[in-house]
Short mmCIF file of C-alpha atoms in Angstrom, two decimals:
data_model
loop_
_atom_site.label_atom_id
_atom_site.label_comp_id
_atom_site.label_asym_id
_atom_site.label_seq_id
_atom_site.Cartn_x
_atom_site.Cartn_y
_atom_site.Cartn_z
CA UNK A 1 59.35 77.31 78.87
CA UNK A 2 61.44 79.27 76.67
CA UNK A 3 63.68 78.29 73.68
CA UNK A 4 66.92 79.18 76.31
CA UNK A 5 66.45 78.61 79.71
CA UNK A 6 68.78 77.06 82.49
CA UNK A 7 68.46 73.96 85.09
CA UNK A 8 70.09 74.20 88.01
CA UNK A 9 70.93 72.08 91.08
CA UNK A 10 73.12 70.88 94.29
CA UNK A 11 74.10 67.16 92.41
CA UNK A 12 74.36 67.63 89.09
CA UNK A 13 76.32 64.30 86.98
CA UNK A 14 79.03 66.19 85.12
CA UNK A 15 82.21 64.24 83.33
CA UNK A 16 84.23 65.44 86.06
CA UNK A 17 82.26 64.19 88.99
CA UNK A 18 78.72 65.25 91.12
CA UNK A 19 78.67 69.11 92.10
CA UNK A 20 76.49 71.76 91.72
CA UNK A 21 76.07 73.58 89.02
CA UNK A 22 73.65 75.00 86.22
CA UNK A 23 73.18 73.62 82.99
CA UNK A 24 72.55 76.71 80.17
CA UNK A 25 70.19 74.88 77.46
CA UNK A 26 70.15 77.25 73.87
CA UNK A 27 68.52 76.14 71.23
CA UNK A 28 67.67 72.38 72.09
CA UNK A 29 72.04 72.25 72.98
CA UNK A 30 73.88 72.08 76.50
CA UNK A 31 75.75 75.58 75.77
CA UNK A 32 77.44 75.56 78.94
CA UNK A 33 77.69 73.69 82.35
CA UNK A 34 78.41 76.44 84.93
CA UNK A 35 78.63 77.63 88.27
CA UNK A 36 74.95 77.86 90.43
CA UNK A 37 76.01 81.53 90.96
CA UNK A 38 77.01 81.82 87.56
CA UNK A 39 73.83 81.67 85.21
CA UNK A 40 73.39 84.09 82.46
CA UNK A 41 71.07 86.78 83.50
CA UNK A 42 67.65 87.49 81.34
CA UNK A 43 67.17 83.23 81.52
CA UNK A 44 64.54 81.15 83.15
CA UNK A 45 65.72 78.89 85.76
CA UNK A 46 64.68 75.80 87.01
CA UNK A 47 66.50 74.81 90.17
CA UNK A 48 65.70 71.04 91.64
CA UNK A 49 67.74 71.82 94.66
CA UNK A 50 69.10 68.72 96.02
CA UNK A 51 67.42 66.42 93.32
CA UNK A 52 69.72 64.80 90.62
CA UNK A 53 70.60 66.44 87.14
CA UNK A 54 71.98 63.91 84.75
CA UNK A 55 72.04 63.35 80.90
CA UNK A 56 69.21 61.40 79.22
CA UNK A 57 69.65 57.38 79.24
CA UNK A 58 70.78 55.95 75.90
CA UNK A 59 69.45 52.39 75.40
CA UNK A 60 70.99 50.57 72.16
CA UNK A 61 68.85 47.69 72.62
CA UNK A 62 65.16 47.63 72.32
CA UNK A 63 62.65 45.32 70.64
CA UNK A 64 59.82 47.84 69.54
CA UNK A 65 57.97 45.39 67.04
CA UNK A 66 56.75 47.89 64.70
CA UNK A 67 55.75 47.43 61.72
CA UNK A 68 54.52 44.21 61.31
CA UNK A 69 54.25 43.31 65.34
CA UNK A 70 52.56 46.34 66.48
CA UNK A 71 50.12 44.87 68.65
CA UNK A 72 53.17 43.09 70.46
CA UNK A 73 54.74 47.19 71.34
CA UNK A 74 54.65 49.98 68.40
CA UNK A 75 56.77 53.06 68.56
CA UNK A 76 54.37 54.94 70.22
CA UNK A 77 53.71 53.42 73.82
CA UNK A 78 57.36 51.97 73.81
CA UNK A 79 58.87 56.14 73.60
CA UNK A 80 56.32 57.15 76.20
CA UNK A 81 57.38 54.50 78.25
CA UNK A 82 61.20 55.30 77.56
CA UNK A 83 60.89 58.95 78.34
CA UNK A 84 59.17 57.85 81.93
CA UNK A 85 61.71 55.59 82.45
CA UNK A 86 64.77 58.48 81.76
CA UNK A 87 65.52 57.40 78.31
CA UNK A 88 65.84 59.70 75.54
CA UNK A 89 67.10 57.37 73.05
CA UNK A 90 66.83 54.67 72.14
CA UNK A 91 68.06 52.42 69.22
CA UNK A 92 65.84 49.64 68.30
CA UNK A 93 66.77 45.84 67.04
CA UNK A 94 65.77 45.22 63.53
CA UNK A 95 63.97 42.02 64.36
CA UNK A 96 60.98 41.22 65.63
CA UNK A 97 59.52 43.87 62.87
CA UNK A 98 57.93 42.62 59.68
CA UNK A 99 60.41 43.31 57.75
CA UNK A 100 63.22 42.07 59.43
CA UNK A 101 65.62 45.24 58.85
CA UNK A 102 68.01 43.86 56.69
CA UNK A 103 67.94 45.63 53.54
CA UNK A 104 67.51 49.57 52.97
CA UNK A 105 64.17 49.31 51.52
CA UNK A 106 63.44 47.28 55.11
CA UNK A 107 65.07 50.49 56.98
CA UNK A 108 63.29 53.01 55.09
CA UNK A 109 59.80 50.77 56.13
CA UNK A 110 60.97 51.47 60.01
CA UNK A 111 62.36 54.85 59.78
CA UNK A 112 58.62 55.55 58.08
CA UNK A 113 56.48 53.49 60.67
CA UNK A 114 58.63 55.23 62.97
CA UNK A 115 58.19 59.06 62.21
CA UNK A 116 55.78 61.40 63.78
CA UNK A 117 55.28 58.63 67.00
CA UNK A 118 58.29 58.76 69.05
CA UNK A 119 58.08 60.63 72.24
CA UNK A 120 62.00 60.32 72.28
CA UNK A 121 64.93 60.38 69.64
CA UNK A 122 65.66 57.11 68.40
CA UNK A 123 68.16 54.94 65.88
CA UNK A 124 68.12 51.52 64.20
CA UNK A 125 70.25 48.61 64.08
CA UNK A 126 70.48 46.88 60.90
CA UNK A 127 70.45 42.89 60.79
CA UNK A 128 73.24 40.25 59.43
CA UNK A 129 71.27 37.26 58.12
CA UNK A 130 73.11 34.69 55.45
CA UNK A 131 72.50 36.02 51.87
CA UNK A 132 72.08 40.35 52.60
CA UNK A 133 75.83 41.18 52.45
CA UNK A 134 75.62 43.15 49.20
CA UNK A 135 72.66 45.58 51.28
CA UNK A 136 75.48 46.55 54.34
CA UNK A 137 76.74 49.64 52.63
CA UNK A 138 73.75 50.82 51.48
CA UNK A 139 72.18 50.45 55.13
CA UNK A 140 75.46 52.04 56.64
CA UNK A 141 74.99 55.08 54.41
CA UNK A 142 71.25 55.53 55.25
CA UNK A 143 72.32 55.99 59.01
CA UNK A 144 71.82 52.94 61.09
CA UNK A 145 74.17 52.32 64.17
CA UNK A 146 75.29 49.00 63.68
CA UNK A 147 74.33 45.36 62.39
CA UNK A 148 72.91 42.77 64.94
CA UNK A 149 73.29 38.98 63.67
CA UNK A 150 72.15 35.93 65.92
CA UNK A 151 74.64 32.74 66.24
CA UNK A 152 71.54 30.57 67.18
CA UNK A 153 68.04 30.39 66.10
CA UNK A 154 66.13 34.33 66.58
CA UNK A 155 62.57 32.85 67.26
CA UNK A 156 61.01 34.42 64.07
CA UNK A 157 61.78 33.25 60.45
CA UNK A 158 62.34 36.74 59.35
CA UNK A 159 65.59 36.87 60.73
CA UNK A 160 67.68 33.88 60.31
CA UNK A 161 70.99 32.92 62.40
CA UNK A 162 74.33 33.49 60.67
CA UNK A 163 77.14 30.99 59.97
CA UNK A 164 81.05 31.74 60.98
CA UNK A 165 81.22 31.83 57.44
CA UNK A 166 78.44 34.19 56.22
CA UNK A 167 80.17 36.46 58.97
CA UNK A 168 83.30 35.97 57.16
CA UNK A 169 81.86 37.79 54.42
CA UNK A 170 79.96 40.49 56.38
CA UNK A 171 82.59 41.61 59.20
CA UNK A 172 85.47 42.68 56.53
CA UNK A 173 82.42 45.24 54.94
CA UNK A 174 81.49 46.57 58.70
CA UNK A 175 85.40 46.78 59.74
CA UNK A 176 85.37 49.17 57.02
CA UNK A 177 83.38 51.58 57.29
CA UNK A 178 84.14 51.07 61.20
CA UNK A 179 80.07 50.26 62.81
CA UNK A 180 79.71 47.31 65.24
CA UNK A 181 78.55 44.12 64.67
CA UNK A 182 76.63 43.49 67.88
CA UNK A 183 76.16 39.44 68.72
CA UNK A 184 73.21 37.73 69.95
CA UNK A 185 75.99 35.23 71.63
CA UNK A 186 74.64 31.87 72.12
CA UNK A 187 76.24 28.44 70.19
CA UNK A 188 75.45 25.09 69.77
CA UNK A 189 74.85 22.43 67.56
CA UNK A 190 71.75 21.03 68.21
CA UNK A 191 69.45 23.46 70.35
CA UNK A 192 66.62 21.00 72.07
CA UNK A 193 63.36 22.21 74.25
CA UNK A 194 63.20 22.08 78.08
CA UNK A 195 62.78 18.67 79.34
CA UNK A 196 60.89 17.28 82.27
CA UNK A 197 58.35 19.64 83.84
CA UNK A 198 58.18 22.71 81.60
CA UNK A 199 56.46 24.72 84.07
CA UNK A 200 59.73 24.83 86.54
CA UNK A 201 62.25 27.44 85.79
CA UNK A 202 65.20 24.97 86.29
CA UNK A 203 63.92 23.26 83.05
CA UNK A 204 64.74 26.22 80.68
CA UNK A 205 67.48 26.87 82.92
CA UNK A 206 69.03 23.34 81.96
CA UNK A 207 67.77 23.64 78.44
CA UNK A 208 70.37 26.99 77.56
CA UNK A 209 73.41 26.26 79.26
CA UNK A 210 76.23 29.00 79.94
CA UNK A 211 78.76 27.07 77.79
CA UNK A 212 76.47 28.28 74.99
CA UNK A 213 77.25 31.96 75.67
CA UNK A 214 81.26 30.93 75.87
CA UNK A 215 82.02 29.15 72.99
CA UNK A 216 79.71 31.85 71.42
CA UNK A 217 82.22 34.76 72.92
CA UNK A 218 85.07 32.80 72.22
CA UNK A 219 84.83 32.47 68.27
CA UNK A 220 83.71 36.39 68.32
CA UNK A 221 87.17 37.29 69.65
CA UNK A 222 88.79 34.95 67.15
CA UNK A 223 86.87 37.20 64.66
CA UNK A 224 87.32 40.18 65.96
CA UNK A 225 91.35 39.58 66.05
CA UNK A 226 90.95 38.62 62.70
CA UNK A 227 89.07 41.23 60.94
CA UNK A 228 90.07 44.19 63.32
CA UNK A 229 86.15 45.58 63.37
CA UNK A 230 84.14 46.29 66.71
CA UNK A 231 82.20 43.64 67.81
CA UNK A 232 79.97 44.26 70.66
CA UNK A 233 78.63 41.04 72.97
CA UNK A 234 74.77 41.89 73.95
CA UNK A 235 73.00 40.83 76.92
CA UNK A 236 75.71 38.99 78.46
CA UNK A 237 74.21 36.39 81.31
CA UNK A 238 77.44 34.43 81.88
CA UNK A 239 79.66 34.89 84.42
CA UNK A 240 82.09 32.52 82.88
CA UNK A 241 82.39 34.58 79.90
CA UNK A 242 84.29 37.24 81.69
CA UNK A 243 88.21 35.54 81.96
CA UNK A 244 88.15 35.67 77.98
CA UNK A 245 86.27 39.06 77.70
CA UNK A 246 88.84 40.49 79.64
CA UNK A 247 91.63 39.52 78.25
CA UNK A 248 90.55 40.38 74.44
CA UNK A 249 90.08 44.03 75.98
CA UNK A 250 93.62 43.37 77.67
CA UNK A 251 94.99 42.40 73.99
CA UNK A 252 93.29 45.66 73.02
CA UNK A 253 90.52 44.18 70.58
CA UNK A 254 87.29 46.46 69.81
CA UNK A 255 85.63 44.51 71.89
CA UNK A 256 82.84 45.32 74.49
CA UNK A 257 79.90 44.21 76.46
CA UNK A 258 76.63 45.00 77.63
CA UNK A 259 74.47 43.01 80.28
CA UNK A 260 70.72 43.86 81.16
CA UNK A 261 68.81 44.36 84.43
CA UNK A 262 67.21 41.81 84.41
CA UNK A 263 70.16 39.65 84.66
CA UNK A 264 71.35 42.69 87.49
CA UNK A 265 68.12 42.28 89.53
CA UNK A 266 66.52 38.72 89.73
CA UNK A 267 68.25 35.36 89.90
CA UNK A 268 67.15 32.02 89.08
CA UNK A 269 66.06 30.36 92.68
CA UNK A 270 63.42 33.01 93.40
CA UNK A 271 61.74 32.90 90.00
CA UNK A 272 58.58 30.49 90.72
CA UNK A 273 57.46 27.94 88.23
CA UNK A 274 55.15 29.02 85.72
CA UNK A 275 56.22 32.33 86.31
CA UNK A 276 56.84 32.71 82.34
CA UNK A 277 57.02 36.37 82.17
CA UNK A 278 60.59 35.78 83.44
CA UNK A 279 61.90 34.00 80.66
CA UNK A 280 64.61 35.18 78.21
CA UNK A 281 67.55 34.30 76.19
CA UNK A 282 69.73 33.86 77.46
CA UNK A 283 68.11 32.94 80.30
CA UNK A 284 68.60 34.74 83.87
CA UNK A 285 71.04 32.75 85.65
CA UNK A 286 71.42 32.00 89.61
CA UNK A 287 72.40 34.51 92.28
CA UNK A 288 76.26 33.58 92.46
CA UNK A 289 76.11 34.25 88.44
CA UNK A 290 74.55 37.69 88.95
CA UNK A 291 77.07 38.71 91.45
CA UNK A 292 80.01 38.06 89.31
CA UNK A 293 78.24 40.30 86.70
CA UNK A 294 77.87 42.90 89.00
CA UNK A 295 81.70 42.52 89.62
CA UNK A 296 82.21 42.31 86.00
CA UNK A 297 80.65 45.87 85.84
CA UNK A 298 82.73 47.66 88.54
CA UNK A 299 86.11 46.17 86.59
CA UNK A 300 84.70 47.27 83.23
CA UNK A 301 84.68 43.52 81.58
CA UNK A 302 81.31 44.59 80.91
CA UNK A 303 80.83 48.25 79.74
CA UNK A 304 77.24 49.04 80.07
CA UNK A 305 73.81 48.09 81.14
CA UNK A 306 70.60 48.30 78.57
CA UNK A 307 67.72 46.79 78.72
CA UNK A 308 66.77 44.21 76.24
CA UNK A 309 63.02 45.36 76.39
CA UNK A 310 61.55 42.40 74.39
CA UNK A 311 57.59 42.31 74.69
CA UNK A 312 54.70 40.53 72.93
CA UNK A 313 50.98 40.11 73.85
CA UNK A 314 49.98 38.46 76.87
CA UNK A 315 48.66 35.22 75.43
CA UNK A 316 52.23 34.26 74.17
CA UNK A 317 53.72 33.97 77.26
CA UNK A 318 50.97 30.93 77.83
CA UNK A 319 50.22 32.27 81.83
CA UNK A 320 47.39 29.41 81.58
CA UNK A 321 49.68 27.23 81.24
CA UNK A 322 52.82 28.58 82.46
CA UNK A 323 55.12 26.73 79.88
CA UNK A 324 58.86 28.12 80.12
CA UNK A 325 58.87 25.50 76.80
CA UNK A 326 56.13 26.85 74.89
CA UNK A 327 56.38 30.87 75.92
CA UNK A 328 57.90 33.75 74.13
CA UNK A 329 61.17 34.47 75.41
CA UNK A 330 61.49 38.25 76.22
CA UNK A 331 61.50 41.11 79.33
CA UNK A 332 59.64 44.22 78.97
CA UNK A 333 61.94 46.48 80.72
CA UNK A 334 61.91 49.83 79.28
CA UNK A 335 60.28 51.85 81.65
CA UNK A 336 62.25 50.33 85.11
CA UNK A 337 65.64 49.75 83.63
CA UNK A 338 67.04 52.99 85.40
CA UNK A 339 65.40 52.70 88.99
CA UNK A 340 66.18 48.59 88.66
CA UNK A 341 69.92 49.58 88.01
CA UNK A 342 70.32 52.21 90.40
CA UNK A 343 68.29 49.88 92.96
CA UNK A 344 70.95 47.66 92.62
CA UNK A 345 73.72 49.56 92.50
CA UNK A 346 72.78 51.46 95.92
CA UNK A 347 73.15 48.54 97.56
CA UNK A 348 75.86 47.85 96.32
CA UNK A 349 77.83 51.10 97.62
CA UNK A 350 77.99 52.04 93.86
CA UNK A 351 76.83 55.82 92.88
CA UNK A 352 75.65 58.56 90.16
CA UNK A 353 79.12 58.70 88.29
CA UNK A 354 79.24 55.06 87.24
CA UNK A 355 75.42 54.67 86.64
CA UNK A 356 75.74 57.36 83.76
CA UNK A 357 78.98 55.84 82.49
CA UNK A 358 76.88 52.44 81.93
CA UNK A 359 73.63 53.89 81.04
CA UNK A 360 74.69 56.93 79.24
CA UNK A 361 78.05 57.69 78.12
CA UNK A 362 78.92 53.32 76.95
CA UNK A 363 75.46 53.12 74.88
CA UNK A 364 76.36 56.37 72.95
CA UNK A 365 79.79 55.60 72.41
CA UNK A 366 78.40 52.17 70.82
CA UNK A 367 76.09 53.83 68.64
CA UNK A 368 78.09 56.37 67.80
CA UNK A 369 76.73 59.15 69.21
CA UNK A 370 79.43 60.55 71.74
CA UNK A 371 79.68 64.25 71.74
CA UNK A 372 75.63 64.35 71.00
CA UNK A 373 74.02 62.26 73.12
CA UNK A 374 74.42 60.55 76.91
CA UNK A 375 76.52 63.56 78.13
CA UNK A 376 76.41 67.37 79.80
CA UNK A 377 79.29 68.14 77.50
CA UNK A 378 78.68 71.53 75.90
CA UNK A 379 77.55 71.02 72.30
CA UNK A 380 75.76 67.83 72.86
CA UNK A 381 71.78 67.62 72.21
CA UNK A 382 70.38 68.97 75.92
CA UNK A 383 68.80 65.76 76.56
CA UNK A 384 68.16 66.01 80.78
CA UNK A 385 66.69 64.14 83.92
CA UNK A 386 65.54 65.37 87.20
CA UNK A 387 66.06 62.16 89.19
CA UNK A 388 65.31 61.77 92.55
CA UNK A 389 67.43 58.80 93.55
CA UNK A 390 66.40 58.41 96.99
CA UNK A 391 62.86 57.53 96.59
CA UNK A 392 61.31 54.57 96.06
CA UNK A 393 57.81 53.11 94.43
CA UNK A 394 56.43 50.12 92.82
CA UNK A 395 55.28 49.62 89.71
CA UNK A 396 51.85 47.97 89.56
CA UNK A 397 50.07 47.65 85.87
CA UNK A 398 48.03 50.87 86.79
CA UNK A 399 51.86 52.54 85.86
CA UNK A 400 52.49 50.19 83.15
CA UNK A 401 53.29 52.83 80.03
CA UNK A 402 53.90 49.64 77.89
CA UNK A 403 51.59 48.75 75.40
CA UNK A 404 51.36 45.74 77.68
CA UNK A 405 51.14 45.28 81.20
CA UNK A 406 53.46 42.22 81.91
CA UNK A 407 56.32 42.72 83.46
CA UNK A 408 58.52 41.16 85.86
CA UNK A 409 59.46 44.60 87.63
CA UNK A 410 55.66 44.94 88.71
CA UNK A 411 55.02 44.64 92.49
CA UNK A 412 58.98 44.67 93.01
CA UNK A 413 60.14 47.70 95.37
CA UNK A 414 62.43 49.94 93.36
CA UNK A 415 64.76 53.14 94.16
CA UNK A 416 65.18 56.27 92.12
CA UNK A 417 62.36 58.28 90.23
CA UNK A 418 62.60 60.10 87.08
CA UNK A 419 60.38 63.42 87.98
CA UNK A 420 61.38 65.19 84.33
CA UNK A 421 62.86 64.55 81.27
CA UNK A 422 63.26 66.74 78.50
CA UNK A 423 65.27 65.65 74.84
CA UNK A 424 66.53 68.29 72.86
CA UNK A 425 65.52 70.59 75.36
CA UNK A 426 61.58 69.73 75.50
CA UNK A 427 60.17 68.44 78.35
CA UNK A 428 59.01 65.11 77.06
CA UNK A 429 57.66 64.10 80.56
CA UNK A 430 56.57 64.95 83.70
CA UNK A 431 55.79 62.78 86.81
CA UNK A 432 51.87 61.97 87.15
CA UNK A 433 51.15 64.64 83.86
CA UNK A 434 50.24 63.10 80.46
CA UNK A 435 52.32 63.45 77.97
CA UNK A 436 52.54 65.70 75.30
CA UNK A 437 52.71 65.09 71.34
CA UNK A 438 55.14 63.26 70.14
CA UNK A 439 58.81 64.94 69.31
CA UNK A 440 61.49 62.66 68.88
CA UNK A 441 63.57 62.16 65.44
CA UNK A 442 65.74 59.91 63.80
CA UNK A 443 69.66 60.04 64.99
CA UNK A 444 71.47 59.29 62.37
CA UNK A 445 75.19 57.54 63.43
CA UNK A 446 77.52 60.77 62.19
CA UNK A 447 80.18 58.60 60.90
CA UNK A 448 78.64 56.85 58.76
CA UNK A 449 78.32 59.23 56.10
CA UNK A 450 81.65 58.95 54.82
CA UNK A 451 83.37 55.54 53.91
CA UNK A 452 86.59 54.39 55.43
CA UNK A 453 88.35 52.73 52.22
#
């Protein structure tokens, strides 16, 4: 396909609502959204009739392991995956890579393990750990989106949990120079195992209660009130968190909120014991929880839905054992996250408009990346899906793009296919073709190159 070339169909996702129209692609850009009768003559169409046109997902949260913990993801199958899944970028966490990316010799390790092996564009997070405050500029003005920091223990040494006052040190430097500080948001005292009979999912249930998620959220919007810098709640699983969420939005705080689905789709009684591929943290909660979430969506306590994809290998999740006490917490999710959302939402009499606000336009407002990515707006990277959101499939390991097969999504009926994507204006992927080389580059987070003093 050439350089310029136009898409065209009957339900096309614009910022003004679903109609037809034709999107004009020049030079990798969206140069115009017009009428279906109004394309530019001398260009190559595509029309997808009654198919779905709709930007490229952003997803600001993604474990992809590499370097270090390859063999638990790696750049390369994670992208692929992505780009069959409808994302076309995606921003990954700087831990559970060796290094931890906390310092800018750390980032510049990533951004180099990183280049040449993305099928998609992609961004980093840096990390808040006790002792790195002096490396936050110096990571800001390299180009990373954000800083992550955990309130409890991360799982891997590399990346130890903060103190309220280590982030009394770090949040005045991000409220600067105006990035997020996105919050692992779970807080106790003393954090003990699952008790009992580890292989029963009410175990781990009991063992990371939602009170841990609330007191969590509730000394982030004392901080946030106090140093006046976005602060950004990830994978929310409690439904009791939302009274205090919205009401530091209603006080007009910089405050926002993502949840995952995972916590969207599955629920706590129909997870079988030693069914450890389910487990997370924080830990997917019962049905009445994930309905309030769900409502917590539709009255925008919670702005937007990514995915949390957090694999390893096989043997950590102890299957011959199936120990919610001894496995790896973590979903792999990449791949479903759009067809498990839209599942949901469908039957939930929910549709196309608010699936790209979550998916799309929240992420890249987070990141920082409005106006370029997650959006038809003219002037913003041409990063597209054909998505056919009325059929359905299930994923079985044969499908499985992840480096790894294990997944909780597999043999669960979803709704809406990605047919095509394309980032930048290449097609990156194609329904049922292989893929082609590798494309995808570093997006830097635009404001961040100056310093707000």
């Amino acid at each position: 396909m050439s350089q310029d070339w136009v898409l065209r169909g009957e339900r096309v996702v614009t910022d003004t609502g679903v109609r037809p129209a034709a999107v004009v692609v020049r030079d990798g850009k969206v140069a115009a959204l017009v009428g279906p009768k109004d394309v530019p003559t001398g260009l190559p169409v595509t029309d997808v009739g009654q198919k779905v046109i709709m930007p490229g997902v952003v997803d600001s949260h993604a474990h992809i392991n590499e370097p270090g913990r390859t063999e638990w993801e790696g750049f390369e199958t994670a992208t692929r995956a992505a780009a069959a899944g409808g994302i076309t970028t995606v921003v990954d966490m700087p831990l559970n890579s060796i290094p931890a990316t906390t310092s800018r010799e750390a980032l510049a390790q990533k951004a180099a393990a990183a280049e040449r092996h993305c099928a998609i564009d992609y961004g980093f997070w840096g990390g808040v750990i006790p002792g790195n405050a002096g490396e936050l500029d110096a990571m800001i003005d390299a180009g990373v989106a954000g800083f992550k920091c955990f309130l409890i223990q991360s799982g891997v040494d590399e990346f130890p949990h903060v103190t309220r006052e280590d982030l009394e040190r770090a949040m005045p430097i991000l409220a600067r120079r105006g990035v997020p500080l996105i919050v692992h948001a779970e807080l106790t005292a003393s954090e003990e195992p699952p008790k009992g009979d580890t292989r029963t999912y009410r175990s781990y249930l009991a063992s990371r209660p939602r009170k841990w998620e609330d007191d969590a959220i509730h000394m982030m919007v004392e901080l946030c009130r106090k140093h006046r810098g976005p602060v950004h709640i990830v994978h929310l699983s409690s439904s009791d968190a939302l009274g205090e969420i919205a009401s530091a939005k209603k006080e007009g705080l910089p405050f926002t909120v993502e949840t995952c689905p995972h916590y969207l789709t599955f629920d706590a009684e129909h997870i079988p014991d030693g069914a450890t591929w389910f487990k997370c943290a924080p830990p997917i909660r019962e049905s009445e929880n994930r309905e309030k979430l769900w409502a917590g969506l539709a009255r925008g306590d919670i702005d937007m839905v990514v995915s949390d994809h957090s694999p390893c290998t096989p043997a950590l999740k102890h299957l011959e054992h199936g120990d919610f006490g001894r496995a790896w917490g973590g979903i792999a999710s990449l791949q479903f996250s759009l067809p498990a959302v839209w599942t949901g939402m469908r039957e939930r009499g929910q549709g196309l408009e608010q699936l790209v606000r979550w998916m799309c336009h929240a992420p890249a407002r987070l990141t920082g990346l409005t106006g370029v990515k997650g959006s038809l707006t003219p002037g913003a990277d041409a990063d597209l899906l054909v998505f056919d959101p009325d059929a359905s499939f299930t994923p079985d390991a044969s499908g499985v793009l992840h480096r790894h097969k294990l997944t909780p999504y597999a043999g669960r009926a979803l709704v809406g296919v990605v047919e095509h994507t394309w980032v930048r204006g290449q097609k990156v992927h194609t329904r049922g073709e292989p893929p082609p080389a590798p494309t995808g580059r570093w997006i830097r987070r635009p404001s961040t190159a100056r310093r707000v003093e």
